[in-house]
Each structure stands twice: as structure tokens, then as C-alpha cells.
XYZ file of N, CA, C and O in Angstrom:
828
model
N -15.732 -0.698 11.866
C -14.905 -0.596 10.681
C -15.064 0.802 10.069
O -15.859 1.595 10.516
N -14.304 1.049 9.035
C -14.251 2.406 8.512
C -14.197 2.392 6.996
O -14.159 1.348 6.370
N -14.168 3.586 6.404
C -14.019 3.708 4.962
C -12.539 3.795 4.618
O -11.795 4.575 5.216
N -12.126 3.005 3.645
C -10.766 3.005 3.149
C -10.809 3.477 1.699
O -11.518 2.888 0.875
N -10.080 4.527 1.382
C -10.038 5.027 0.015
C -8.804 4.484 -0.694
O -7.722 4.418 -0.105
N -8.970 4.091 -1.946
C -7.873 3.551 -2.741
C -7.779 4.344 -4.030
O -8.735 4.410 -4.800
N -6.613 4.950 -4.266
C -6.365 5.636 -5.526
C -5.682 4.633 -6.450
O -4.558 4.204 -6.195
N -6.378 4.243 -7.502
C -5.860 3.239 -8.413
C -6.885 2.160 -8.652
O -7.857 2.023 -7.887
N -6.677 1.373 -9.703
C -7.633 0.317 -10.023
C -6.943 -0.915 -10.603
O -7.547 -1.675 -11.345
N -5.664 -1.094 -10.275
C -4.901 -2.223 -10.771
C -4.965 -3.428 -9.858
O -5.871 -3.553 -9.020
N -3.978 -4.312 -9.998
C -3.985 -5.582 -9.263
C -3.931 -5.396 -7.750
O -4.657 -6.065 -7.012
N -3.064 -4.500 -7.281
C -2.962 -4.315 -5.833
C -4.182 -3.590 -5.281
O -4.632 -3.886 -4.174
N -4.728 -2.645 -6.033
C -5.968 -1.997 -5.614
C -7.071 -3.041 -5.473
O -7.866 -3.010 -4.524
N -7.097 -3.976 -6.418
C -8.094 -5.044 -6.373
C -7.894 -5.931 -5.157
O -8.851 -6.233 -4.424
N -6.653 -6.348 -4.908
C -6.368 -7.260 -3.799
C -6.649 -6.620 -2.448
O -7.294 -7.214 -1.577
N -6.167 -5.387 -2.273
C -6.382 -4.698 -0.994
C -7.855 -4.368 -0.806
O -8.419 -4.571 0.272
N -8.486 -3.861 -1.865
C -9.897 -3.496 -1.766
C -10.780 -4.689 -1.471
O -11.703 -4.604 -0.644
N -10.513 -5.803 -2.129
C -11.316 -7.003 -1.912
C -11.158 -7.516 -0.488
O -12.146 -7.855 0.183
N -9.917 -7.553 -0.014
C -9.684 -8.051 1.352
C -10.301 -7.106 2.384
O -10.904 -7.553 3.364
N -10.166 -5.805 2.162
C -10.739 -4.834 3.094
C -12.257 -4.952 3.146
O -12.861 -4.914 4.230
N -12.888 -5.093 1.982
C -14.350 -5.198 1.943
C -14.831 -6.464 2.636
O -15.834 -6.448 3.363
N -14.107 -7.564 2.444
C -14.486 -8.819 3.086
C -14.369 -8.755 4.601
O -15.046 -9.497 5.311
N -13.505 -7.854 5.078
C -13.320 -7.717 6.521
C -14.115 -6.549 7.091
O -13.823 -6.064 8.186
N -15.126 -6.101 6.363
C -16.090 -5.164 6.924
C -15.865 -3.699 6.654
O -16.643 -2.863 7.119
N -14.818 -3.340 5.928
C -14.578 -1.932 5.612
C -15.382 -1.517 4.380
O -15.618 -2.328 3.483
N -15.771 -0.261 4.341
C -16.324 0.310 3.115
C -15.150 0.775 2.260
O -14.267 1.476 2.744
N -15.130 0.371 1.000
C -14.022 0.693 0.110
C -14.467 1.732 -0.905
O -15.474 1.563 -1.589
N -13.704 2.822 -0.982
C -13.918 3.843 -2.000
C -12.792 3.757 -3.010
O -11.607 3.797 -2.645
N -13.135 3.648 -4.290
C -12.155 3.548 -5.361
C -12.114 4.840 -6.156
O -13.157 5.400 -6.512
N -10.902 5.321 -6.437
C -10.715 6.572 -7.163
C -9.681 6.326 -8.252
O -8.568 5.877 -7.974
N -10.047 6.587 -9.500
C -9.160 6.323 -10.623
C -9.402 7.352 -11.716
O -10.512 7.877 -11.855
N -8.353 7.627 -12.490
C -8.529 8.496 -13.657
C -9.543 7.897 -14.625
O -10.246 8.618 -15.329
N -9.600 6.568 -14.653
C -10.548 5.846 -15.503
C -11.764 5.488 -14.658
O -11.791 4.467 -13.974
N -12.770 6.347 -14.694
C -13.948 6.160 -13.841
C -14.679 4.861 -14.150
O -15.205 4.207 -13.239
N -14.703 4.482 -15.428
C -15.389 3.247 -15.808
C -14.682 2.031 -15.210
O -15.331 1.080 -14.754
N -13.350 2.071 -15.197
C -12.580 0.965 -14.613
C -12.797 0.903 -13.103
O -12.926 -0.176 -12.526
N -12.865 2.064 -12.476
C -13.123 2.107 -11.031
C -14.498 1.540 -10.718
O -14.673 0.801 -9.744
N -15.492 1.885 -11.530
C -16.845 1.367 -11.305
C -16.890 -0.140 -11.504
O -17.543 -0.864 -10.737
N -16.189 -0.634 -12.524
C -16.149 -2.078 -12.760
C -15.512 -2.797 -11.588
O -15.969 -3.882 -11.177
N -14.461 -2.211 -11.028
C -13.798 -2.820 -9.879
C -14.699 -2.774 -8.652
O -14.770 -3.742 -7.884
N -15.400 -1.663 -8.455
C -16.334 -1.567 -7.327
C -17.414 -2.637 -7.438
O -17.781 -3.271 -6.439
N -17.907 -2.848 -8.649
C -18.921 -3.880 -8.865
C -18.347 -5.263 -8.566
O -19.041 -6.121 -7.997
N -17.098 -5.462 -8.936
C -16.443 -6.760 -8.696
C -16.224 -6.998 -7.207
O -16.439 -8.109 -6.711
N -15.793 -5.970 -6.498
C -15.545 -6.105 -5.062
C -16.852 -6.280 -4.294
O -16.947 -7.089 -3.375
N -17.871 -5.517 -4.681
C -19.157 -5.615 -4.001
C -19.059 -5.143 -2.559
O -18.246 -4.286 -2.221
N -19.891 -5.695 -1.705
C -19.880 -5.366 -0.270
C -19.958 -3.858 -0.024
O -19.338 -3.333 0.904
N -20.718 -3.161 -0.874
C -20.914 -1.733 -0.661
C -19.806 -0.847 -1.166
O -19.773 0.349 -0.835
N -18.871 -1.378 -1.969
C -17.787 -0.556 -2.512
C -18.353 0.586 -3.344
O -19.333 0.424 -4.076
N -17.731 1.756 -3.234
C -18.215 2.950 -3.912
C -17.104 3.541 -4.777
O -15.937 3.176 -4.654
N -17.483 4.474 -5.648
C -16.528 5.148 -6.524
C -16.512 6.631 -6.196
O -17.573 7.264 -6.092
N -15.324 7.182 -6.007
C -15.171 8.614 -5.773
C -14.546 9.282 -6.979
O -13.881 8.626 -7.796
N -14.730 10.558 -7.104
C -14.169 11.303 -8.232
C -12.663 11.476 -8.056
O -12.189 11.860 -6.974
N -11.915 11.177 -9.095
C -10.466 11.326 -9.053
C -10.105 12.785 -8.789
O -10.581 13.690 -9.462
N -9.282 12.998 -7.756
C -8.864 14.344 -7.395
C -9.699 14.999 -6.317
O -9.293 16.015 -5.753
N -10.874 14.411 -6.024
C -11.727 14.947 -4.955
C -11.214 14.479 -3.596
O -10.396 13.559 -3.505
N -11.717 15.086 -2.533
C -11.284 14.680 -1.191
C -11.773 13.260 -0.918
O -12.977 12.976 -0.991
N -10.869 12.348 -0.593
C -11.278 10.973 -0.313
C -12.163 10.880 0.924
O -12.029 11.665 1.866
N -13.055 9.909 0.909
C -13.951 9.716 2.048
C -13.222 9.104 3.237
O -13.567 9.356 4.393
N -12.225 8.276 2.968
C -11.517 7.578 4.040
C -10.391 8.399 4.631
O -9.756 9.208 3.943
N -10.123 8.181 5.919
C -8.962 8.814 6.549
C -7.675 8.121 6.127
O -6.603 8.733 6.118
N -7.776 6.823 5.804
C -6.639 6.078 5.260
C -6.806 6.012 3.749
O -7.831 5.555 3.249
N -5.792 6.492 3.025
C -5.835 6.544 1.566
C -4.686 5.697 1.028
O -3.512 6.016 1.249
N -5.019 4.623 0.334
C -4.018 3.741 -0.244
C -3.607 4.308 -1.607
O -4.450 4.450 -2.499
N -2.334 4.638 -1.762
C -1.832 5.136 -3.039
C -1.362 3.925 -3.846
O -0.224 3.464 -3.712
N -2.263 3.385 -4.656
C -2.024 2.129 -5.370
C -1.868 2.384 -6.862
O -2.626 1.876 -7.685
N -0.860 3.199 -7.188
C -0.551 3.501 -8.589
C 0.913 3.141 -8.827
O 1.672 2.903 -7.886
N 1.318 3.111 -10.089
C 2.716 2.806 -10.402
C 3.633 3.870 -9.789
O 3.286 5.054 -9.750
N 4.803 3.418 -9.356
C 5.689 4.318 -8.619
C 6.015 5.589 -9.395
O 6.123 6.667 -8.810
N 6.153 5.481 -10.709
C 6.579 6.634 -11.507
C 5.576 7.785 -11.432
O 5.955 8.949 -11.600
N 4.305 7.464 -11.178
C 3.298 8.509 -11.138
C 2.768 8.815 -9.748
O 1.914 9.690 -9.594
N 3.296 8.129 -8.720
C 2.711 8.242 -7.381
C 2.820 9.656 -6.813
O 1.836 10.221 -6.312
N 4.002 10.248 -6.887
C 4.170 11.597 -6.338
C 3.327 12.602 -7.112
O 2.747 13.523 -6.522
N 3.239 12.428 -8.426
C 2.433 13.339 -9.237
C 0.951 13.233 -8.870
O 0.238 14.251 -8.853
N 0.478 12.033 -8.603
C -0.918 11.854 -8.217
C -1.198 12.551 -6.891
O -2.209 13.248 -6.738
N -0.310 12.389 -5.928
C -0.489 13.038 -4.628
C -0.455 14.554 -4.786
O -1.256 15.278 -4.183
N 0.454 15.039 -5.615
C 0.508 16.479 -5.862
C -0.765 16.973 -6.539
O -1.259 18.072 -6.248
N -1.322 16.166 -7.443
C -2.567 16.529 -8.128
C -3.719 16.672 -7.130
O -4.513 17.610 -7.239
N -3.791 15.758 -6.181
C -4.853 15.838 -5.160
C -4.661 17.053 -4.263
O -5.630 17.651 -3.798
N -3.423 17.386 -3.991
C -3.119 18.577 -3.207
C -3.807 18.604 -1.854
O -3.784 17.625 -1.108
N -4.453 19.726 -1.551
C -5.068 19.912 -0.239
C -6.223 18.958 0.037
O -6.680 18.860 1.183
N -6.703 18.257 -0.991
C -7.752 17.261 -0.769
C -7.255 16.131 0.127
O -8.058 15.403 0.730
N -5.930 16.004 0.251
C -5.344 14.955 1.093
C -4.884 15.487 2.449
O -4.295 14.738 3.236
N -5.156 16.732 2.747
C -4.743 17.302 4.034
C -5.343 16.497 5.182
O -6.534 16.193 5.191
N -4.521 16.139 6.128
C -4.976 15.398 7.294
C -5.158 13.907 7.069
O -5.505 13.180 8.009
N -4.907 13.430 5.862
C -5.098 12.014 5.552
C -3.837 11.204 5.855
O -2.730 11.731 5.895
N -4.028 9.905 6.051
C -2.916 8.966 6.158
C -2.724 8.341 4.783
O -3.630 7.692 4.263
N -1.565 8.576 4.178
C -1.291 8.093 2.826
C -0.438 6.828 2.920
O 0.691 6.881 3.425
N -0.969 5.734 2.453
C -0.235 4.467 2.493
C 0.409 4.238 1.128
O -0.279 4.024 0.133
N 1.726 4.314 1.116
C 2.499 4.110 -0.110
C 2.811 2.628 -0.260
O 3.531 2.052 0.553
N 2.281 2.010 -1.311
C 2.509 0.580 -1.531
C 3.480 0.338 -2.688
O 3.698 -0.803 -3.090
N 4.078 1.401 -3.225
C 4.847 1.278 -4.458
C 6.163 0.524 -4.270
O 6.774 0.547 -3.204
N 6.616 -0.107 -5.342
C 7.943 -0.695 -5.430
C 8.649 -0.067 -6.616
O 8.344 -0.383 -7.766
N 9.607 0.826 -6.370
C 10.283 1.534 -7.458
C 11.410 0.705 -8.077
O 12.598 1.046 -7.981
N 11.024 -0.398 -8.701
C 11.994 -1.297 -9.314
C 12.579 -0.682 -10.580
O 11.906 0.070 -11.294
N 13.822 -1.062 -10.895
C 14.375 -0.690 -12.195
C 13.753 -1.571 -13.279
O 12.862 -2.382 -13.008
N 14.229 -1.421 -14.516
C 13.547 -2.037 -15.659
C 13.435 -3.552 -15.570
O 12.420 -4.131 -15.985
N 14.466 -4.222 -15.016
C 14.404 -5.688 -14.939
C 14.201 -6.199 -13.521
O 14.399 -7.381 -13.240
N 13.794 -5.304 -12.617
C 13.495 -5.667 -11.225
C 14.666 -6.356 -10.541
O 14.503 -7.305 -9.774
N 15.885 -5.830 -10.807
C 17.070 -6.315 -10.105
C 17.612 -5.267 -9.135
O 18.596 -5.502 -8.440
N 17.001 -4.118 -9.098
C 17.432 -3.041 -8.222
C 16.371 -1.959 -8.167
O 15.272 -2.114 -8.712
N 16.694 -0.870 -7.501
C 15.754 0.218 -7.297
C 16.192 1.473 -8.035
O 17.380 1.672 -8.297
N 15.231 2.325 -8.333
C 15.541 3.632 -8.906
C 15.643 4.686 -7.804
O 15.942 5.852 -8.089
N 15.390 4.286 -6.565
C 15.502 5.193 -5.425
C 16.807 4.920 -4.684
O 17.473 3.909 -4.902
N 17.157 5.818 -3.767
C 18.381 5.704 -2.982
C 18.066 5.960 -1.510
O 16.993 6.493 -1.185
N 18.951 5.579 -0.584
C 18.708 5.867 0.832
C 18.429 7.350 1.060
O 19.143 8.210 0.546
N 17.365 7.633 1.784
C 16.961 9.015 2.010
C 16.097 9.588 0.912
O 15.639 10.726 1.013
N 15.874 8.799 -0.134
C 15.078 9.263 -1.274
C 14.160 8.135 -1.748
O 14.082 7.834 -2.935
N 13.491 7.501 -0.796
C 12.527 6.452 -1.126
C 11.289 7.075 -1.767
O 11.093 8.292 -1.708
N 10.462 6.237 -2.376
C 9.212 6.764 -2.924
C 8.345 7.350 -1.828
O 7.675 8.365 -2.035
N 8.358 6.750 -0.662
C 7.561 7.277 0.452
C 8.011 8.685 0.813
O 7.187 9.571 1.084
N 9.323 8.905 0.816
C 9.835 10.238 1.145
C 9.536 11.239 0.025
O 9.272 12.407 0.300
N 9.539 10.766 -1.212
C 9.160 11.654 -2.326
C 7.685 12.039 -2.220
O 7.322 13.191 -2.482
N 6.855 11.078 -1.861
C 5.430 11.369 -1.690
C 5.220 12.334 -0.529
O 4.446 13.295 -0.628
N 5.936 12.097 0.576
C 5.806 12.977 1.742
C 6.207 14.408 1.403
O 5.637 15.369 1.931
N 7.176 14.560 0.496
C 7.675 15.890 0.143
C 6.632 16.715 -0.603
O 6.670 17.955 -0.552
N 5.691 16.058 -1.293
C 4.680 16.797 -2.057
C 3.299 16.726 -1.401
O 2.356 17.361 -1.878
N 3.189 15.958 -0.319
C 1.899 15.831 0.370
C 1.556 17.133 1.096
O 2.447 17.870 1.524
N 0.269 17.428 1.246
C -0.119 18.666 1.924
C 0.138 18.599 3.419
O 0.365 17.519 3.984
N 0.076 19.748 4.053
C 0.295 19.831 5.490
C -0.723 18.964 6.233
O -1.908 18.951 5.902
N -0.248 18.236 7.213
C -1.130 17.394 8.025
C -1.317 15.992 7.490
O -1.903 15.155 8.167
N -0.833 15.732 6.279
C -0.892 14.369 5.737
C 0.345 13.607 6.208
O 1.429 14.184 6.336
N 0.185 12.321 6.468
C 1.301 11.506 6.951
C 1.424 10.259 6.093
O 0.422 9.587 5.806
N 2.641 9.950 5.676
C 2.896 8.829 4.784
C 3.378 7.621 5.574
O 4.251 7.747 6.441
N 2.809 6.464 5.264
C 3.237 5.190 5.848
C 3.491 4.221 4.696
O 2.653 4.075 3.803
N 4.641 3.587 4.701
C 4.954 2.557 3.710
C 4.377 1.232 4.193
O 4.609 0.817 5.328
N 3.634 0.540 3.339
C 3.052 -0.757 3.707
C 2.617 -1.486 2.450
O 2.494 -0.882 1.377
N 2.387 -2.776 2.580
C 1.843 -3.638 1.521
C 2.813 -3.892 0.361
O 2.484 -4.657 -0.541
N 3.996 -3.285 0.341
C 4.876 -3.462 -0.820
C 5.667 -4.768 -0.767
O 6.316 -5.130 -1.744
N 5.625 -5.475 0.353
C 6.392 -6.719 0.477
C 5.491 -7.950 0.435
O 5.844 -9.002 0.973
N 4.343 -7.807 -0.210
C 3.451 -8.958 -0.370
C 2.884 -8.922 -1.788
O 2.521 -7.863 -2.300
N 2.870 -10.088 -2.428
C 2.297 -10.176 -3.769
C 0.776 -10.049 -3.693
O 0.146 -10.546 -2.752
N 0.195 -9.416 -4.706
C -1.249 -9.236 -4.736
C -1.997 -10.557 -4.673
O -3.016 -10.678 -3.989
N -1.491 -11.568 -5.375
C -2.150 -12.869 -5.371
C -2.163 -13.516 -4.004
O -3.137 -14.173 -3.628
N -1.079 -13.322 -3.256
C -1.011 -13.861 -1.892
C -1.966 -13.098 -0.983
O -2.669 -13.687 -0.162
N -1.994 -11.790 -1.134
C -2.903 -10.959 -0.334
C -4.350 -11.358 -0.560
O -5.165 -11.365 0.362
N -4.672 -11.736 -1.792
C -6.045 -12.091 -2.139
C -6.469 -13.446 -1.598
O -7.664 -13.754 -1.589
N -5.507 -14.247 -1.129
C -5.834 -15.594 -0.670
C -6.534 -15.622 0.683
O -7.005 -16.662 1.120
N -6.546 -14.500 1.384
C -7.236 -14.402 2.672
C -6.574 -15.208 3.784
O -7.206 -15.560 4.781
N -5.302 -15.542 3.609
C -4.585 -16.251 4.661
C -3.913 -15.251 5.594
O -3.612 -14.126 5.200
N -3.658 -15.641 6.851
C -2.929 -14.746 7.754
C -1.549 -14.429 7.194
O -0.881 -15.292 6.617
N -1.126 -13.187 7.351
C 0.158 -12.734 6.817
C 0.853 -11.839 7.829
O 0.237 -11.349 8.782
N 2.145 -11.606 7.607
C 2.866 -10.564 8.312
C 2.952 -9.354 7.399
O 3.226 -9.492 6.193
N 2.716 -8.179 7.955
C 2.757 -6.947 7.169
C 3.750 -5.965 7.760
O 3.593 -5.521 8.898
N 4.776 -5.625 7.002
C 5.810 -4.705 7.456
C 5.450 -3.273 7.032
O 4.989 -3.042 5.915
N 5.679 -2.333 7.928
C 5.349 -0.936 7.597
C 6.340 0.003 8.262
O 7.052 -0.365 9.205
N 6.394 1.236 7.759
C 7.299 2.247 8.299
C 6.680 3.618 8.118
O 5.965 3.867 7.152
N 6.974 4.506 9.065
C 6.454 5.871 8.984
C 6.953 6.695 10.146
O 7.456 6.156 11.138
N 6.794 7.999 10.034
C 7.318 8.911 11.052
C 6.288 9.326 12.103
O 6.663 9.752 13.187
N 5.009 9.216 11.787
C 3.982 9.713 12.693
C 3.364 8.560 13.470
O 2.816 7.628 12.881
N 3.451 8.630 14.799
C 3.008 7.525 15.647
C 1.516 7.249 15.506
O 1.094 6.088 15.447
N 0.709 8.298 15.440
C -0.740 8.100 15.329
C -1.098 7.469 13.987
O -1.931 6.564 13.918
N -0.457 7.938 12.918
C -0.721 7.368 11.600
C -0.330 5.897 11.567
O -1.064 5.057 11.026
N 0.808 5.571 12.157
C 1.245 4.175 12.181
C 0.293 3.314 13.009
O 0.017 2.165 12.642
N -0.214 3.864 14.089
C -1.169 3.111 14.912
C -2.441 2.818 14.127
O -3.015 1.722 14.233
N -2.886 3.781 13.324
C -4.093 3.578 12.512
C -3.864 2.525 11.428
O -4.724 1.681 11.169
N -2.695 2.588 10.789
C -2.368 1.594 9.764
C -2.205 0.219 10.392
O -2.646 -0.796 9.844
N -1.581 0.167 11.568
C -1.423 -1.098 12.279
C -2.775 -1.732 12.583
O -2.984 -2.936 12.367
N -3.712 -0.927 13.054
C -5.053 -1.437 13.353
C -5.753 -1.903 12.081
O -6.468 -2.923 12.088
N -5.538 -1.185 10.990
C -6.126 -1.593 9.713
C -5.571 -2.937 9.271
O -6.322 -3.832 8.855
N -4.260 -3.102 9.365
C -3.641 -4.378 9.004
C -4.207 -5.510 9.859
O -4.559 -6.579 9.346
N -4.284 -5.275 11.151
C -4.830 -6.307 12.049
C -6.252 -6.686 11.660
O -6.635 -7.862 11.734
N -7.030 -5.711 11.239
C -8.417 -5.979 10.859
C -8.502 -6.866 9.624
O -9.535 -7.491 9.372
N -7.408 -6.922 8.851
C -7.368 -7.752 7.645
C -6.722 -9.116 7.918
O -6.429 -9.852 6.980
N -6.502 -9.445 9.179
C -5.820 -10.679 9.575
C -4.369 -10.663 9.096
O -3.831 -11.677 8.656
N -3.757 -9.498 9.188
C -2.339 -9.310 8.873
C -1.645 -8.823 10.142
O -2.067 -7.839 10.736
N -0.583 -9.538 10.563
C 0.131 -9.125 11.766
C 1.004 -7.918 11.441
O 1.903 -7.996 10.595
N 0.764 -6.758 12.077
C 1.537 -5.564 11.770
C 2.906 -5.606 12.441
O 3.023 -5.859 13.637
N 3.947 -5.339 11.660
C 5.313 -5.323 12.173
C 5.950 -3.994 11.798
O 6.171 -3.704 10.624
N 6.236 -3.175 12.804
C 6.731 -1.811 12.623
C 8.235 -1.841 12.371
O 9.007 -2.267 13.234
N 8.649 -1.356 11.198
C 10.073 -1.353 10.841
C 10.787 -0.072 11.257
O 12.012 0.010 11.139
N 10.040 0.933 11.733
C 10.668 2.168 12.167
C 10.180 3.380 11.414
O 9.069 3.399 10.877
N 11.023 4.400 11.357
C 10.663 5.658 10.722
C 10.640 5.564 9.206
O 10.985 4.530 8.610
N 10.267 6.666 8.564
C 10.100 6.651 7.123
C 11.424 6.409 6.393
O 11.424 5.985 5.236
N 12.545 6.641 7.085
C 13.830 6.328 6.455
C 13.969 4.830 6.177
O 14.750 4.409 5.315
N 13.170 3.997 6.856
C 13.196 2.556 6.631
C 12.379 2.145 5.406
O 12.404 0.983 5.008
N 11.681 3.093 4.802
C 10.909 2.765 3.595
C 11.819 2.242 2.488
O 11.440 1.346 1.732
N 13.025 2.783 2.407
C 13.954 2.320 1.376
C 14.335 0.864 1.614
O 14.466 0.073 0.667
N 14.515 0.484 2.876
C 14.811 -0.920 3.193
C 13.642 -1.820 2.799
O 13.846 -2.933 2.296
N 12.419 -1.340 3.016
C 11.251 -2.126 2.616
C 11.174 -2.237 1.095
O 10.735 -3.271 0.564
N 11.598 -1.188 0.389
C 11.632 -1.269 -1.073
C 12.628 -2.328 -1.533
O 12.361 -3.096 -2.475
N 13.780 -2.411 -0.858
C 14.735 -3.475 -1.170
C 14.175 -4.848 -0.798
O 14.468 -5.852 -1.468
N 13.381 -4.903 0.251
C 12.738 -6.177 0.606
C 11.830 -6.651 -0.514
O 11.701 -7.854 -0.768
N 11.201 -5.699 -1.211
C 10.387 -6.052 -2.372
C 11.229 -6.697 -3.460
O 10.813 -7.671 -4.102
N 12.446 -6.157 -3.689
C 13.374 -6.750 -4.656
C 13.769 -8.157 -4.218
O 13.816 -9.091 -5.032
N 14.052 -8.333 -2.940
C 14.412 -9.648 -2.418
C 13.288 -10.650 -2.651
O 13.535 -11.794 -3.064
N 12.065 -10.229 -2.405
C 10.918 -11.113 -2.592
C 10.811 -11.562 -4.048
O 10.594 -12.748 -4.334
N 10.984 -10.626 -4.975
C 10.922 -10.971 -6.396
C 12.070 -11.902 -6.776
O 11.889 -12.867 -7.539
N 13.259 -11.636 -6.243
C 14.395 -12.501 -6.524
C 14.152 -13.929 -6.070
O 14.442 -14.888 -6.800
N 13.608 -14.099 -4.887
C 13.278 -15.432 -4.388
C 12.233 -16.100 -5.270
O 12.342 -17.285 -5.598
N 11.227 -15.335 -5.638
C 10.137 -15.881 -6.455
C 10.651 -16.368 -7.802
O 10.251 -17.431 -8.294
N 11.546 -15.577 -8.397
C 12.069 -15.911 -9.729
C 13.035 -17.097 -9.710
O 13.252 -17.731 -10.741
N 13.627 -17.362 -8.560
C 14.686 -18.370 -8.487
C 14.261 -19.621 -7.727
O 15.058 -20.226 -7.007
N 13.004 -19.978 -7.913
C 12.548 -21.270 -7.428
C 11.484 -21.252 -6.356
O 10.771 -22.246 -6.188
N 11.359 -20.154 -5.629
C 10.388 -20.141 -4.534
C 8.961 -19.949 -5.035
O 8.004 -20.346 -4.373
N 8.821 -19.324 -6.206
C 7.490 -19.103 -6.757
C 6.852 -17.826 -6.239
O 7.302 -17.242 -5.247
N 5.788 -17.415 -6.913
C 5.138 -16.151 -6.590
C 3.976 -16.306 -5.601
O 3.146 -15.416 -5.476
N 3.954 -17.441 -4.901
C 2.936 -17.640 -3.867
C 3.567 -17.650 -2.481
O 2.985 -18.159 -1.527
N 4.759 -17.061 -2.355
C 5.435 -16.991 -1.069
C 5.162 -15.640 -0.415
O 4.724 -14.691 -1.058
N 5.456 -15.561 0.883
C 5.303 -14.310 1.614
C 6.360 -14.251 2.709
O 6.729 -15.282 3.277
N 6.829 -13.050 3.004
C 7.762 -12.867 4.106
C 7.028 -13.009 5.441
O 5.873 -12.595 5.575
N 7.735 -13.535 6.423
C 7.181 -13.606 7.769
C 8.308 -13.492 8.783
O 9.487 -13.718 8.470
N 7.959 -13.122 10.000
C 8.932 -13.021 11.083
C 8.552 -14.040 12.145
O 7.461 -13.981 12.713
N 9.437 -14.987 12.391
C 9.144 -16.036 13.360
C 10.225 -16.153 14.410
O 11.308 -15.574 14.286
N 9.939 -16.898 15.454
C 10.897 -17.146 16.526
C 11.318 -18.610 16.434
O 10.460 -19.505 16.480
N 12.613 -18.898 16.272
C 13.067 -20.277 16.164
C 12.600 -21.132 17.350
O 12.648 -20.688 18.501
N 12.119 -22.290 17.035
C 11.697 -23.214 18.081
C 10.266 -23.047 18.531
O 9.783 -23.795 19.369
N 9.581 -22.062 17.962
C 8.178 -21.845 18.337
C 7.271 -22.068 17.144
O 7.667 -22.017 16.017
């Protein structure tokens, strides 16, 4: 297993960090609020550590687990500290009432992050189509992801598999916008009777 760095200390940072730690990864938490990061590290346990916000992350895979509005700014703030890293964008750029997106085709949050990321960093969209509460349940899941770099996608795929999540490759980073719309679809289903304990999956009829 390896070290996974997470920028952020909210619900998804908690869910991903907890699941990663339970599956043998060392989790590094990085937040503007160092006290909140330390509290989360203590909650996760299993050797979770706290890194300084803006410093070079210990992990080769860096989960960008902040609100979409600040995600590109956070990556720009880290700058060259993220050179050579795999940046996993988990954001959902929902509009105010979560009925649509503030992004457009060719201008997904993943592509905005990639535009400000340092040379050698590669962005992969993942985790945005699963609710944090479902992720925390430790049940097998399907995980959809997209990115342009084959090696980065292979690393993220292996990470997902290590968490008992079946990795499903949606294609290049241009598909990140489709995954963002999938997040809207998931919320729509949840709000209209399916509940917030559902998850997307890909199955074969009759099997």
C-alpha cells in the first residue's frame, strides 16, 4: 500500500480517508485549518498524518477534496509542490439548487484544474458520483473515472480496486463533464424517492 494525500477536511475527505486507511494506506491530511486536519487524522487513526497546507504532499496520489469554487485556486496555490503528482478531482460544480452545472463541455472542473496544475501533474476525475455516506459504508461499489494520462489512470484504478471499488474508465478528461452531470443525476434520483443511500453501478442484464 502507499501514502494517499488529501487536501481538505470535509465529508468526502473523511469518507475517502477513512476507507483508504482501513484498506492499509497511510493517509496524509492537508487543510488550511490545521486543527481540523489534526482532529480528522485522530478520528481516522490507522497512522493518519497531517501535512502542512501548501507543502509538497507525501503521496503520489493527491485527492483534491475541496469545494469546487476553490479547487483550481488551491491547486494554483500549491504550484510546483504538485509537480509529478496525480491529482484526483472529486468536485461536483453544481449550481445553487443542484439542478445543473456551472461548467460547460470542454470546461469541466477537472479541465480547469489541469489548466493551472504544474508541469508533470495529471488530473483524473473520480469519486464525484458516489455519496460520502455510501462510500463510508465499506460496501463494494463501482467507481467511474476519467483522465488523459494512461499511467495516472492506471494508478487511480489500482487505488480504487484496493478500496473494494470496481474501477470503470469513462475515457479522456473531456468525459469529466459527463461525470459531473452524472453527479446531478444521482442527486436528482436521491431527491425524488431513491434516497441518499443509493449508488450508481454498471451491470450486465441476466447476470
